[in-house]
Coordinates of C-alpha atoms in Angstrom, one line a residue:
Chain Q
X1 CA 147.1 131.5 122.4
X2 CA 149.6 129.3 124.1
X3 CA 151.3 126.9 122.4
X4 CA 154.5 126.2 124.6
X5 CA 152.8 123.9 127.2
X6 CA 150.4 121.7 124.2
X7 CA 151.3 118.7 122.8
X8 CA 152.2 119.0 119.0
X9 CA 149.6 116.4 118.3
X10 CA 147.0 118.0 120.5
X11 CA 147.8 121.7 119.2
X12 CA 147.6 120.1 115.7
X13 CA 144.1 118.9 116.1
X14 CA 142.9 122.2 117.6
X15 CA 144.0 124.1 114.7
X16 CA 142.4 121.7 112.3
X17 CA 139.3 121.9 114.7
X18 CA 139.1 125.6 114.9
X19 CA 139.8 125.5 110.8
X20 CA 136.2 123.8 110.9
X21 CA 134.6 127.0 111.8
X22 CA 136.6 129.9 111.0
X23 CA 139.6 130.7 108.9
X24 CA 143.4 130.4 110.4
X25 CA 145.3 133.2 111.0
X26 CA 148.3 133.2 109.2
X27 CA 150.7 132.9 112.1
X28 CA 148.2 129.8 112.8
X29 CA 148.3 128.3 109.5
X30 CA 152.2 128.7 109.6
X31 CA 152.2 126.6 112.7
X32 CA 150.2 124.0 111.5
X33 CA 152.9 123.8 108.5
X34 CA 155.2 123.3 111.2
X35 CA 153.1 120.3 113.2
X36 CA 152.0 118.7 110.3
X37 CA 154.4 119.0 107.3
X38 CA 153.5 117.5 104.0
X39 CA 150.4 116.5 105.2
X40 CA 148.9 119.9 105.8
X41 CA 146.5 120.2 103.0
X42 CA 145.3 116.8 103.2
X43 CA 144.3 117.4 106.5
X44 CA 143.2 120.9 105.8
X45 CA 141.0 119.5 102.8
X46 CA 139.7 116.6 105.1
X47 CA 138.6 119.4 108.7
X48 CA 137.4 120.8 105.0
X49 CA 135.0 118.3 103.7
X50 CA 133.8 116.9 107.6
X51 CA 132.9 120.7 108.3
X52 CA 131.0 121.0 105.1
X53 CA 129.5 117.4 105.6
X54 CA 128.3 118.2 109.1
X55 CA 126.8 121.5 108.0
X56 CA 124.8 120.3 105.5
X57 CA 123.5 117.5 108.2
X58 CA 122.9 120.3 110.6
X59 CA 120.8 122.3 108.0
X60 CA 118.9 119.4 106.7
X61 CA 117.7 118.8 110.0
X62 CA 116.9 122.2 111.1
X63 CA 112.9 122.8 110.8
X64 CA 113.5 126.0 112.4
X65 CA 114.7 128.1 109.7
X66 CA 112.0 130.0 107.2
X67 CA 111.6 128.9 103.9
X68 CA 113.8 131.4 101.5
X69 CA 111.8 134.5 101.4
X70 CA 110.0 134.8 97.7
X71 CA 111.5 138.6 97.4
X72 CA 115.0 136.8 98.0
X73 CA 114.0 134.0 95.2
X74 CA 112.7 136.0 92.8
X75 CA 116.0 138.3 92.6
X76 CA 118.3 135.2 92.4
X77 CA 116.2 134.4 89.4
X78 CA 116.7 137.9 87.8
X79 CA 120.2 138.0 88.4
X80 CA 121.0 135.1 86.9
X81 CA 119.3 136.0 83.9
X82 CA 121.7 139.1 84.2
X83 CA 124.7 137.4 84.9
X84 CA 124.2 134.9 81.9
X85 CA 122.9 138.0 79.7
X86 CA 126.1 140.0 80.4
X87 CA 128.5 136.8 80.1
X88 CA 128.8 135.8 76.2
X89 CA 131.0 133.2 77.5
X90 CA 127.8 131.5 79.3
X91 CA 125.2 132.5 76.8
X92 CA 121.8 131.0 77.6
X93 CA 120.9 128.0 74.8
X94 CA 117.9 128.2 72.8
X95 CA 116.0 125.6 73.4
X96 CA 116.9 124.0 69.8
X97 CA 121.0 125.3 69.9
X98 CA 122.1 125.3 66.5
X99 CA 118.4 125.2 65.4
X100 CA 118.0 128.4 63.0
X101 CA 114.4 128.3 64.3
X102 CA 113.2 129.5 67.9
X103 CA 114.8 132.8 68.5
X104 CA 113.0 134.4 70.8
X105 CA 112.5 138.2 72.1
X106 CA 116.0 138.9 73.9
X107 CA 117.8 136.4 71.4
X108 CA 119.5 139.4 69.8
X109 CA 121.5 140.6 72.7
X110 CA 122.7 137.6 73.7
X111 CA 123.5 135.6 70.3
X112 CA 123.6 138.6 67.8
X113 CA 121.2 136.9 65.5
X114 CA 118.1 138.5 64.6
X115 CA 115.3 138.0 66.5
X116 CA 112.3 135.5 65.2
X117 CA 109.8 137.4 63.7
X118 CA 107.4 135.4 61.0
X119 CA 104.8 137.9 59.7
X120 CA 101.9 137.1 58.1
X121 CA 102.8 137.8 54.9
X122 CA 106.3 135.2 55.2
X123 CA 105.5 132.5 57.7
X124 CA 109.0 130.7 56.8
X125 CA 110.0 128.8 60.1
X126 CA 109.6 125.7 61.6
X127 CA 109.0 125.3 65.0
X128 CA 108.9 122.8 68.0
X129 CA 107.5 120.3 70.2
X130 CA 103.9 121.4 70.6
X131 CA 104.1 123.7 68.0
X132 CA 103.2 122.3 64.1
X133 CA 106.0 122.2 62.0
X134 CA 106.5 124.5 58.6
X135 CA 108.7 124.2 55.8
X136 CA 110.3 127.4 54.2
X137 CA 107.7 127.3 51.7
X138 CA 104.9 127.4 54.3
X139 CA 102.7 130.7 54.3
X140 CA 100.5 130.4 56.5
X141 CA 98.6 133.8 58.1
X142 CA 99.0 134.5 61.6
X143 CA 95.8 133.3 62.0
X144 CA 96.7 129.8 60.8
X145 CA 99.6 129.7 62.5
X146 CA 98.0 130.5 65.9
X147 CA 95.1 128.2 65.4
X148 CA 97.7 125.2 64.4
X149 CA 99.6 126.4 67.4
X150 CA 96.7 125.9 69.8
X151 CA 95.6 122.6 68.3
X152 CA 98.6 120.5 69.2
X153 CA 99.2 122.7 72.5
X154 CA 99.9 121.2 76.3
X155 CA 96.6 121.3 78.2
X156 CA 97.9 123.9 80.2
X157 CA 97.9 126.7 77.3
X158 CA 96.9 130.1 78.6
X159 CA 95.6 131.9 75.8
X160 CA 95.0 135.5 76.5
X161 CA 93.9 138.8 74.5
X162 CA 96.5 141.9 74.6
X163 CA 94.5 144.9 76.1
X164 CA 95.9 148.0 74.9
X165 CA 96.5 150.7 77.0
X166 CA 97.7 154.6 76.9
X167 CA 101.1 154.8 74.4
X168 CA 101.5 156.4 71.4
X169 CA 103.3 152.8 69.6
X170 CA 100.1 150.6 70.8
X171 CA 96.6 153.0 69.6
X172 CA 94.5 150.2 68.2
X173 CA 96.7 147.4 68.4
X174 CA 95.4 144.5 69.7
X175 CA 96.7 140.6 69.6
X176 CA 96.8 137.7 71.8
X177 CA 99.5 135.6 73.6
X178 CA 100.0 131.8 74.0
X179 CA 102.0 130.5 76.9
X180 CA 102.4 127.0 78.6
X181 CA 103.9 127.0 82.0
X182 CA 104.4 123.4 81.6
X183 CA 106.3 123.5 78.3
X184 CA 108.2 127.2 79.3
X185 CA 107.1 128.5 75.9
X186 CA 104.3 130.6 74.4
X187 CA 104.1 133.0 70.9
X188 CA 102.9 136.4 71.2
X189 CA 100.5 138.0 68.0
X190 CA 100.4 141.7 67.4
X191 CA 97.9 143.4 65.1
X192 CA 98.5 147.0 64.6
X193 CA 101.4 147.3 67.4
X194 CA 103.5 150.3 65.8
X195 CA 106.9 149.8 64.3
X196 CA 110.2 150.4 66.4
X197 CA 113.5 151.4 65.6
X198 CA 115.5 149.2 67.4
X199 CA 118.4 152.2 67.6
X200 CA 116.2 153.8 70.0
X201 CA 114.7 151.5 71.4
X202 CA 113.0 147.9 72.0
X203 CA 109.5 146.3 73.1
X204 CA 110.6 144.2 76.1
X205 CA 108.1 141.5 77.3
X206 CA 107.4 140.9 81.0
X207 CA 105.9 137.8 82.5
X208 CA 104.3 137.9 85.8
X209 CA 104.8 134.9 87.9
X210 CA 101.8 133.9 90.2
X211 CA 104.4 132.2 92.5
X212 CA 106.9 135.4 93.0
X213 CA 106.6 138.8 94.0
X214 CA 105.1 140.9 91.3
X215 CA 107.9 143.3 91.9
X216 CA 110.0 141.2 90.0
X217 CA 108.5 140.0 87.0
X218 CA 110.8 137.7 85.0
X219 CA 112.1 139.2 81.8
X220 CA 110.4 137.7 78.5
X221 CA 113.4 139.6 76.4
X222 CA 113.2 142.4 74.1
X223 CA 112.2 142.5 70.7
X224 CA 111.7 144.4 67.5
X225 CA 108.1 145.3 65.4
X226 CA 109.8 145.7 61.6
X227 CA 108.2 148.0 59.7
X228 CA 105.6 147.5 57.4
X229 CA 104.2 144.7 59.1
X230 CA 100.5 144.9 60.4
X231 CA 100.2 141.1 61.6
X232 CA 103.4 139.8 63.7
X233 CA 104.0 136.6 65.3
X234 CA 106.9 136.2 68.0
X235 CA 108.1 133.3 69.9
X236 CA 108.3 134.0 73.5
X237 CA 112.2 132.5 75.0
X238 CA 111.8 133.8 78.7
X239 CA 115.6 133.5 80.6
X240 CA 115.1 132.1 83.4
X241 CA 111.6 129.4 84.5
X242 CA 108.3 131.1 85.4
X243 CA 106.1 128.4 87.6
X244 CA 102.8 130.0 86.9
X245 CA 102.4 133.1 84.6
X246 CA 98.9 135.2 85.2
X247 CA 99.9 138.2 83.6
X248 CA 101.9 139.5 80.6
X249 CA 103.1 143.4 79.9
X250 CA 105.3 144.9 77.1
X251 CA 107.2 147.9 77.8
X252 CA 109.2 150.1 75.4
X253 CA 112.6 150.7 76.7
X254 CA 116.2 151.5 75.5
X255 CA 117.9 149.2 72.9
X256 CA 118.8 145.9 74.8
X257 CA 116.0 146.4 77.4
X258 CA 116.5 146.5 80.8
X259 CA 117.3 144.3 83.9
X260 CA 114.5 146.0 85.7
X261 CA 112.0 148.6 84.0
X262 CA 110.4 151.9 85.4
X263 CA 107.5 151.1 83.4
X264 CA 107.3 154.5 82.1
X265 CA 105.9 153.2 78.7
X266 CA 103.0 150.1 78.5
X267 CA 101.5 149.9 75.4
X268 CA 100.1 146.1 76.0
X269 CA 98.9 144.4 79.1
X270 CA 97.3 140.8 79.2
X271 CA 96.0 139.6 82.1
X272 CA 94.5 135.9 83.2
X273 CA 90.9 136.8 84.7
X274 CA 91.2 136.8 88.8
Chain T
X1 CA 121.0 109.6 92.4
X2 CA 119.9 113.1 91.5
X3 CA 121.8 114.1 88.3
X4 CA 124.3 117.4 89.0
X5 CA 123.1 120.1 87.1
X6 CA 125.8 122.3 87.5
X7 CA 127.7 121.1 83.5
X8 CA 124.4 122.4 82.6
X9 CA 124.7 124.9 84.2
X10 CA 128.0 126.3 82.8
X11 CA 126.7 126.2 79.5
X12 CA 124.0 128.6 80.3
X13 CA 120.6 126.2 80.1
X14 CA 117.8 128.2 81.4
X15 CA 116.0 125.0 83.0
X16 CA 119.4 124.2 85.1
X17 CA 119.9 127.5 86.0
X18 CA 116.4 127.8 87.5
X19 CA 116.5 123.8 88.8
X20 CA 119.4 124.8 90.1
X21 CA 118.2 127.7 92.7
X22 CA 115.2 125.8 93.3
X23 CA 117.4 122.5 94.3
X24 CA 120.0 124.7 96.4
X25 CA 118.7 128.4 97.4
X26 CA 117.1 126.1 101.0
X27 CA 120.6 125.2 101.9
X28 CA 122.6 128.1 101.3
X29 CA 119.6 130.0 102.8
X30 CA 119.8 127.9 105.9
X31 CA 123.8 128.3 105.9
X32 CA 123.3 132.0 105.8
X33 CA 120.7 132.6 107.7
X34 CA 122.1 130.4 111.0
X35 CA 125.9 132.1 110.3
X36 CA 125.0 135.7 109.7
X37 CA 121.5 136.1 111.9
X38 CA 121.1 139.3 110.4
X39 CA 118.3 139.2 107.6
X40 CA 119.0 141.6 105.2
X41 CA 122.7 140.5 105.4
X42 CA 121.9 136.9 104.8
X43 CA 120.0 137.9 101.8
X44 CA 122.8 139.9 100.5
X45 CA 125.0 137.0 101.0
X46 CA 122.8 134.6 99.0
X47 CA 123.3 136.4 96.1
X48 CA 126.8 137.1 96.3
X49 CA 126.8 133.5 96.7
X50 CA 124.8 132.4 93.6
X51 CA 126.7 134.7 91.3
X52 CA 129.4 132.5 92.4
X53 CA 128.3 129.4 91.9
X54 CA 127.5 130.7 88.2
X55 CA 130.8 131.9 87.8
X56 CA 132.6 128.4 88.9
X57 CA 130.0 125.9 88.0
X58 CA 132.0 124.9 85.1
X59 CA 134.8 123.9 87.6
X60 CA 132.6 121.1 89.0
X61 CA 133.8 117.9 88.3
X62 CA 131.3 115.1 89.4
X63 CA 134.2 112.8 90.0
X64 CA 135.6 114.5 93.0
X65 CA 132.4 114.7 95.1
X66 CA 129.1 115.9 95.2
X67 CA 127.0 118.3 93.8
X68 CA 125.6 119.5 97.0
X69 CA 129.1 119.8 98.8
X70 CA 130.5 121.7 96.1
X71 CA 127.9 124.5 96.8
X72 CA 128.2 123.9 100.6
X73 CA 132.1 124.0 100.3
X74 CA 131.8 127.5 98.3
X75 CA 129.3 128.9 100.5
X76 CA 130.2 128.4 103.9
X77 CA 133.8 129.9 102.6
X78 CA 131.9 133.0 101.5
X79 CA 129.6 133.3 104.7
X80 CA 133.2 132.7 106.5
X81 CA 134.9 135.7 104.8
X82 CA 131.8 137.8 105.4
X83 CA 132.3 137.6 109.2
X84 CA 135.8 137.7 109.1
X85 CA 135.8 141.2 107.4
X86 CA 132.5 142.3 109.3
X87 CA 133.2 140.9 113.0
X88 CA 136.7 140.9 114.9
X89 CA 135.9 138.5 117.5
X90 CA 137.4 139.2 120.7
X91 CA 140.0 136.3 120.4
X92 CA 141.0 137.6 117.0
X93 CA 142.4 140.9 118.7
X94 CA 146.1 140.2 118.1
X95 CA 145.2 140.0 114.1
X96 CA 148.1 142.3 112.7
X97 CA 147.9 140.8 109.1
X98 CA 144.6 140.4 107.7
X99 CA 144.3 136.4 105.8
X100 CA 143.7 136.7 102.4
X101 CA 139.9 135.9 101.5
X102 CA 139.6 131.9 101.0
X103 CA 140.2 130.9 97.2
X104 CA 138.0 128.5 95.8
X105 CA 140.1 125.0 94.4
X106 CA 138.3 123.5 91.5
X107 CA 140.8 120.4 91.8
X108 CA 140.0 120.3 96.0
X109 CA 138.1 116.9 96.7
X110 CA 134.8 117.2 97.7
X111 CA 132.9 115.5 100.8
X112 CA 130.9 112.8 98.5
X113 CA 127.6 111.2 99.3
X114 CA 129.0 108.7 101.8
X115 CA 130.8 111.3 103.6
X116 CA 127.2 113.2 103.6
X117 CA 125.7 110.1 105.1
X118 CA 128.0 109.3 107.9
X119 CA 127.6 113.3 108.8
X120 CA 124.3 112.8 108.8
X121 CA 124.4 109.7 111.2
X122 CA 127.1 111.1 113.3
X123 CA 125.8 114.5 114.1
X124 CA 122.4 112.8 114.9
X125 CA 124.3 110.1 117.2
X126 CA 126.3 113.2 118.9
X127 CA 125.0 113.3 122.6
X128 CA 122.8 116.5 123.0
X129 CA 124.7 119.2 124.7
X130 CA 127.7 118.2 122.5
X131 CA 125.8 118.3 119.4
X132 CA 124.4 121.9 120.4
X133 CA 127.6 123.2 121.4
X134 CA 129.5 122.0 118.0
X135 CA 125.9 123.4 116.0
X136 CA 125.8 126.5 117.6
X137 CA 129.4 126.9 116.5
X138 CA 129.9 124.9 113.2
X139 CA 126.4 125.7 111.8
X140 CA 125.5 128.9 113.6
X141 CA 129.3 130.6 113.4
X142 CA 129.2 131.3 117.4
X143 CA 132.3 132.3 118.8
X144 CA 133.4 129.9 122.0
X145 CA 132.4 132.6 124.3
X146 CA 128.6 132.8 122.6
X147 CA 128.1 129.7 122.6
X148 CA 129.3 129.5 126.3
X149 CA 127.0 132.0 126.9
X150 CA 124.1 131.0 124.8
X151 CA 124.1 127.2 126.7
X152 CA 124.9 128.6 129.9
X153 CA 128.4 126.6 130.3
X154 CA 131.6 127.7 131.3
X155 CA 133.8 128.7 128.4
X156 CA 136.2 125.9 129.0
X157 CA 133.6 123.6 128.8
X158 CA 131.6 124.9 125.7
X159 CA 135.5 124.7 124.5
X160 CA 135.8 120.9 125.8
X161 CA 132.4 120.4 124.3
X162 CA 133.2 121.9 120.8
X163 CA 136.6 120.8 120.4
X164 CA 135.9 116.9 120.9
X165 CA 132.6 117.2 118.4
X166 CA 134.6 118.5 115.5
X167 CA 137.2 115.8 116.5
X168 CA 134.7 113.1 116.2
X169 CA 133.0 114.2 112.9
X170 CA 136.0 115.4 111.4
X171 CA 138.3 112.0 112.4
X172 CA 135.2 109.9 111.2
X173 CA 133.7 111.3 108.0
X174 CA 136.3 112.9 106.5
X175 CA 137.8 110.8 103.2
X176 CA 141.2 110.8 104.3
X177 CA 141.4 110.8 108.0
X178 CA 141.0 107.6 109.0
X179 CA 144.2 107.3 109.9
X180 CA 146.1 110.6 111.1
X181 CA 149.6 111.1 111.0
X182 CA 151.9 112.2 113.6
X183 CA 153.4 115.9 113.3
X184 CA 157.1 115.0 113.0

């Protein structure tokens, strides 16, 4: 590049111009030290912000390029929900923070609190928005519960019955599950669904997303069945927005769950008719 | 005015988060796709990217632009590192000290919605083969001798061509250079 025969101002303004699309070299950024002085980073900041300004225009107007591939939006979903899992320091919020209610599957790996269970035999926790609230003295069966649940639900409810399939943990369990794509919240029931140890390892929920590839279904969080209990209601927190859930599988995997599973182990599927 | 979801962000809210890529995955597509042409490394880059914005989005400040810069800001740095570490373009030959990847300022100003605005209206007002030359190599990441080739110009002119675009949009929408100084 030859700088000996350009005017200062004019070599200035080339750097600054070739800063809009490309990164100085440092012998280049030293000589625009030298031709501007103090004013460097303004001007830096400014070829900055026009370059930026003029690339958004360009891409605003440009009808050329595809819409971002599903596959592509799908796993930006999924990682966030694993960048925010593995960061305490950005911890997803319940929906209620602070609330002692609403802890949903998955709510144990990221706040250390136990997860919301309310069995049949201790329905003890209030709950939200469309949901009916209860008192700590409330004990309502699961079949109460569910049936207030559904009576003040978003029109939207899907309401679907667990079907369940070859594993050991689910022979004879059966259950339903609530959701509302509208309201990003649901409850799951379980009759009969066999008792974990959460050491070894956790029921993780899935939620399949009409709108994204079913390769990547958006992780419902994991979640415990306590022993002893026959009849168990849990509040479904997924991480990250599904636009329209059709189908629903729990997978046993290792304590935590997993970003994404090998569906070795199903022992419930549910599944909106086609 | 939209509000910026990014402080939500920060704090982890599920609903920002996904409002969030639905509001911006387009753009930083479109960035990606029209800088690094190849597909699979475009995707890669949008992740990268997003990861990023996670990791800074507390750094946002509201006050010192907008929302929609701040993501354009940190991604066309990214997608500006990626081809300076994949691509030694032919002028770059005499590089003997590699330039450290670019650092993202939370305290840099950010083009705000006026700036976005007069962009908007200037690049449309450009006449057309300027505003394709200073696309193909402001939006697109085409070297002068591409985008030479490309319009079928002689380099000096795609040069010409380039060089007074950036001029124009950079002395007219940018915040602070109304006025330019003189190099003492």
């Amino acid at each position: 590049m030859n700088t000996s025969s350009s005017q200062p101002t004019e070599r200035r303004d080339q750097l600054l111009a070739d800063s809009m699309v490309r990164t100085l070299l440092p012998e280049e950024l030293r000589e625009l030290e030298e031709l501007a002085g103090a004013e460097t980073d303004t001007l830096m900041k400014s070829a900055e912000q026009a370059a930026v300004s003029a690339a958004i225009a360009f891409a605003e107007m440009d009808s050329e390029v595809n819409p971002v591939p599903e596959s592509l939006q799908a796993r930006l979903y999924q990682q966030a929900a694993t960048h925010f899992a593995q960061n305490p320091q950005q911890q997803p919020m319940s929906l209620e923070q602070g609330s002692e209610i609403l802890l949903g599957p998955g709510s144990e790996r990221r706040t250390g609190l136990s997860p919301w269970v309310l069995t049949a035999a201790a329905g003890i926790l209030a709950l939200i928005g469309w949901l009916p609230r209860l008192t700590s003295t409330d004990a309502l069966s699961g079949e109460e519960l569910l049936q207030g649940l559904v009576a003040q639900a978003p029109t939207d409810l899907l309401r679907l019955d667990w079907t369940a399939l070859e594993d050991p943990s689910s022979i004879g369990a059966s259950g339903e599950i609530l959701w509302s794509d509208s309201e990003q919240r649901g409850y799951m029931r379980f009759r009969g669904l066999a008792a974990n140890d959460s050491a070894q390892s956790q029921y993780q929920l899935w939620i399949f997303d009409d709108k994204t590839d079913t390769k990547y279904p958006v992780d419902g969080g994991v979640f415990d069945i306590p022993a002893g209990n026959n009849d168990v209601v849990i509040a479904i927190d997924p991480k990250i927005r599904v636009k329209q859930a059709f189908q629903f599988a729990i997978t046993v995997e290792k304590p935590g769950g997993v970003v994404v599973s090998k569906r070795e182990r199903i022992p419930l599927l549910a599944a909106a008719p086609s | 005015m939209t509000p910026p979801l990014l402080p939500s962000v920060a704090l982890g809210d599920n609903q920002a988060i996904s409002a969030c890529i639905d509001r911006y995955s387009g753009l930083v597509w479109s960035l990606a796709r029209r800088f690094l042409r190849d597909l699979g490394t475009a995707e890669d880059a949008v992740q990268e990217i997003f990861v990023e914005i996670w990791k800074v989005a507390s750094r946002f400040d509201p006050d010192k632009g907008s929302e929609v810069a701040f993501i354009a800001t940190l991604t066309r740095r990214r997608l500006i590192d990626r081809v300076r570490r994949q691509v030694r373009r032919p002028e770059d030959h005499t590089i003997v000290e590699e330039p450290e990847a670019t650092e993202w300022l939370p305290e840099q100003e950010l083009a705000g919605r006026e700036d976005l605005e007069r962009a908007k209206q200037l690049v449309a007002s450009l006449q057309p083969q300027q505003r394709e030359a200073v696309e193909l190599s402001l939006y697109h990441g085409l070297t002068h001798n591409e985008v030479s080739t490309r319009m079928e110009i002689p380099l000096g002119t795609a040069k010409s061509l380039i060089r007074r675009g950036l001029d124009q949009i950079r002395s007219r929408v940018a915040t602070n250079t109304a006025s330019l100084p003189s190099p003492s």
